[in-house]
Coordinates of C-alpha atoms in Angstrom, one line a residue:
X1 CA 1.3 56.4 -49.5
X2 CA 1.6 52.7 -50.0
X3 CA 5.4 53.0 -50.1
X4 CA 5.5 54.9 -46.9
X5 CA 3.3 52.4 -45.1
X6 CA 5.5 49.6 -46.4
X7 CA 8.7 51.3 -45.1
X8 CA 7.2 51.7 -41.7
X9 CA 6.1 48.0 -41.5
X10 CA 9.5 46.9 -42.7
X11 CA 11.2 48.8 -39.8
X12 CA 8.8 47.4 -37.3
X13 CA 9.4 43.9 -38.6
X14 CA 13.1 44.4 -38.4
X15 CA 12.9 45.6 -34.8
X16 CA 10.7 42.7 -33.9
X17 CA 13.1 40.2 -35.6
X18 CA 16.1 41.7 -33.7
X19 CA 14.3 41.5 -30.4
X20 CA 13.4 37.9 -31.0
X21 CA 16.9 36.9 -31.9
X22 CA 18.3 38.6 -28.7
X23 CA 15.7 37.0 -26.5
X24 CA 16.4 33.5 -28.0
X25 CA 20.1 34.0 -27.6
X26 CA 19.6 34.5 -23.9
X27 CA 17.9 31.0 -23.7
X28 CA 20.9 29.2 -25.1
X29 CA 22.9 27.0 -22.8
X30 CA 26.4 27.9 -21.8
X31 CA 29.3 25.6 -22.8
X32 CA 31.0 24.0 -19.8
X33 CA 34.0 26.0 -18.6
X34 CA 37.2 24.5 -17.4
X35 CA 37.0 24.0 -13.6
X36 CA 38.8 22.0 -11.0
X37 CA 39.8 18.5 -12.0
X38 CA 37.7 15.6 -10.8
X39 CA 38.3 14.5 -7.2
X40 CA 40.2 11.3 -6.6
X41 CA 38.0 10.4 -3.6
X42 CA 34.6 8.8 -4.4
X43 CA 31.4 10.5 -3.4
X44 CA 29.0 8.4 -1.3
X45 CA 26.3 7.0 -3.5
X46 CA 24.5 4.6 -1.2
X47 CA 23.5 4.4 2.4
X48 CA 25.0 1.5 4.3
X49 CA 24.2 0.4 7.8
X50 CA 26.9 0.6 10.4
X51 CA 28.0 -2.8 11.5
X52 CA 30.4 -3.2 14.4
X53 CA 33.8 -4.3 13.3
X54 CA 33.1 -3.9 9.6
X55 CA 34.8 -1.2 7.5
X56 CA 32.4 0.3 5.0
X57 CA 33.5 0.9 1.4
X58 CA 34.2 4.5 0.4
X59 CA 31.1 4.8 -1.7
X60 CA 28.8 4.2 1.3
X61 CA 27.2 6.9 3.5
X62 CA 27.0 5.2 6.9
X63 CA 23.8 5.3 9.0
X64 CA 22.6 3.6 12.2
X65 CA 19.5 1.5 11.5
X66 CA 18.5 1.2 15.1
X67 CA 18.5 5.0 15.6
X68 CA 16.6 5.4 12.4
X69 CA 13.9 3.0 13.5
X70 CA 13.6 4.8 16.9
X71 CA 13.2 8.1 15.2
X72 CA 10.6 6.6 12.9
X73 CA 8.5 5.6 15.9
X74 CA 8.8 8.9 17.7
X75 CA 5.3 10.0 16.6
X76 CA 3.8 7.3 18.9
X77 CA 5.5 8.6 22.0
X78 CA 3.4 10.6 24.5
X79 CA 4.0 14.1 25.8
X80 CA 4.3 14.7 29.6
X81 CA 1.3 16.0 31.5
X82 CA 1.1 17.9 34.7
X83 CA 0.0 16.3 38.0
X84 CA -3.2 18.3 37.9
X85 CA -4.1 17.1 34.4
X86 CA -3.2 13.5 35.4
X87 CA -5.4 13.7 38.6
X88 CA -8.4 15.0 36.6
X89 CA -7.9 12.2 34.0
X90 CA -7.7 9.5 36.7
X91 CA -11.0 10.8 38.2
X92 CA -12.6 10.4 34.8
X93 CA -11.1 6.9 34.5
X94 CA -12.8 6.0 37.8
X95 CA -16.2 7.1 36.2
X96 CA -15.8 5.2 32.9
X97 CA -14.1 2.0 34.1
X98 CA -17.2 0.3 35.5
X99 CA -19.2 0.9 32.3
X100 CA -16.3 -0.2 30.1
X101 CA -15.9 -3.3 32.2
X102 CA -19.6 -4.0 31.8
X103 CA -19.2 -3.8 28.0
X104 CA -16.3 -6.3 28.3
X105 CA -18.2 -8.9 30.3
X106 CA -21.4 -8.5 28.3
X107 CA -19.7 -9.1 25.0
X108 CA -21.4 -6.0 23.6
X109 CA -18.2 -4.4 22.5
X110 CA -18.4 -1.8 19.6
X111 CA -17.0 1.5 18.8
X112 CA -20.5 3.1 19.2
X113 CA -20.8 1.6 22.7
X114 CA -17.4 2.9 23.8
X115 CA -18.2 6.4 22.4
X116 CA -21.5 6.3 24.4
X117 CA -19.7 5.5 27.6
X118 CA -17.3 8.3 27.2
X119 CA -20.0 10.8 26.2
X120 CA -22.1 9.9 29.2
X121 CA -19.1 10.6 31.4
X122 CA -18.8 14.1 29.8
X123 CA -15.7 13.2 27.6
X124 CA -16.0 14.4 24.1
X125 CA -14.2 13.7 20.8
X126 CA -13.6 10.0 21.4
X127 CA -11.3 8.4 18.8
X128 CA -11.8 4.7 18.2
X129 CA -10.4 1.9 16.2
X130 CA -11.8 -1.7 16.1
X131 CA -15.0 -3.6 16.2
X132 CA -16.6 -6.6 17.9
X133 CA -13.3 -8.3 19.0
X134 CA -11.9 -5.2 20.6
X135 CA -11.9 -1.4 20.5
X136 CA -8.9 0.8 21.0
X137 CA -10.0 4.3 22.2
X138 CA -8.5 7.7 23.0
X139 CA -10.3 10.7 24.4
X140 CA -9.2 14.1 25.7
X141 CA -9.3 14.3 29.5
X142 CA -11.3 16.9 31.4
X143 CA -8.2 19.2 31.8
X144 CA -6.2 18.1 28.8
X145 CA -4.1 15.1 28.2
X146 CA -5.6 11.8 27.2
X147 CA -7.5 8.8 28.5
X148 CA -6.7 5.9 26.3
X149 CA -6.7 2.1 26.2
X150 CA -8.5 -0.9 24.8
X151 CA -11.5 -2.9 25.7
X152 CA -11.9 -6.5 24.5
X153 CA -13.6 -9.7 25.8
X154 CA -10.3 -10.7 27.4
X155 CA -9.2 -7.4 29.1
X156 CA -9.8 -3.8 29.8
X157 CA -6.8 -1.5 29.7
X158 CA -7.3 2.1 30.5
X159 CA -4.6 4.8 31.2
X160 CA -4.0 8.5 31.5
X161 CA -1.2 10.2 29.7
X162 CA -0.2 13.0 27.3
X163 CA -1.1 13.5 23.7
X164 CA 1.0 11.5 21.2
X165 CA 3.7 13.5 19.4
X166 CA 1.8 13.7 16.1
X167 CA -1.3 15.0 17.9
X168 CA -4.4 13.3 19.2
X169 CA -4.8 10.6 21.8
X170 CA -4.8 7.5 19.6
X171 CA -1.9 6.7 17.3
X172 CA -2.7 5.9 13.6
X173 CA -2.7 2.3 12.7

């Protein structure tokens, strides 16, 4: 009986060993095959700004830095709003402007004070950035769009417009 059991285990071991070898052989890397010869023209390896009247070396991939900077600031641009949305926002501006101007002249400028003015006028979800020297604010208008601006001891700026391209009424700083 022991001999029979041993024969079976040897066969199982041999099958397992063969399977392992076949699996490991599939993991080996293939040797490089002969392909097309290397190209005589260089591949661009660096980005180089376009300069008028200057020929770029062949290893440069040209780009327009002014266009790149403009694209980089696209997130700050505002979307268009309808005339109805703008009219509703301008009505809300007329409500909050006297209270914001009172903050400006009193010198009691804070993010909490600006949020309180907006909330009292029925405008919710006010975004603010700043402190005692000045507060930038943005809030969704009554029919969409944004009411945004800044209040400081020197000036009150308040406008109506669309959401900025990356969402919200106040761009990230």
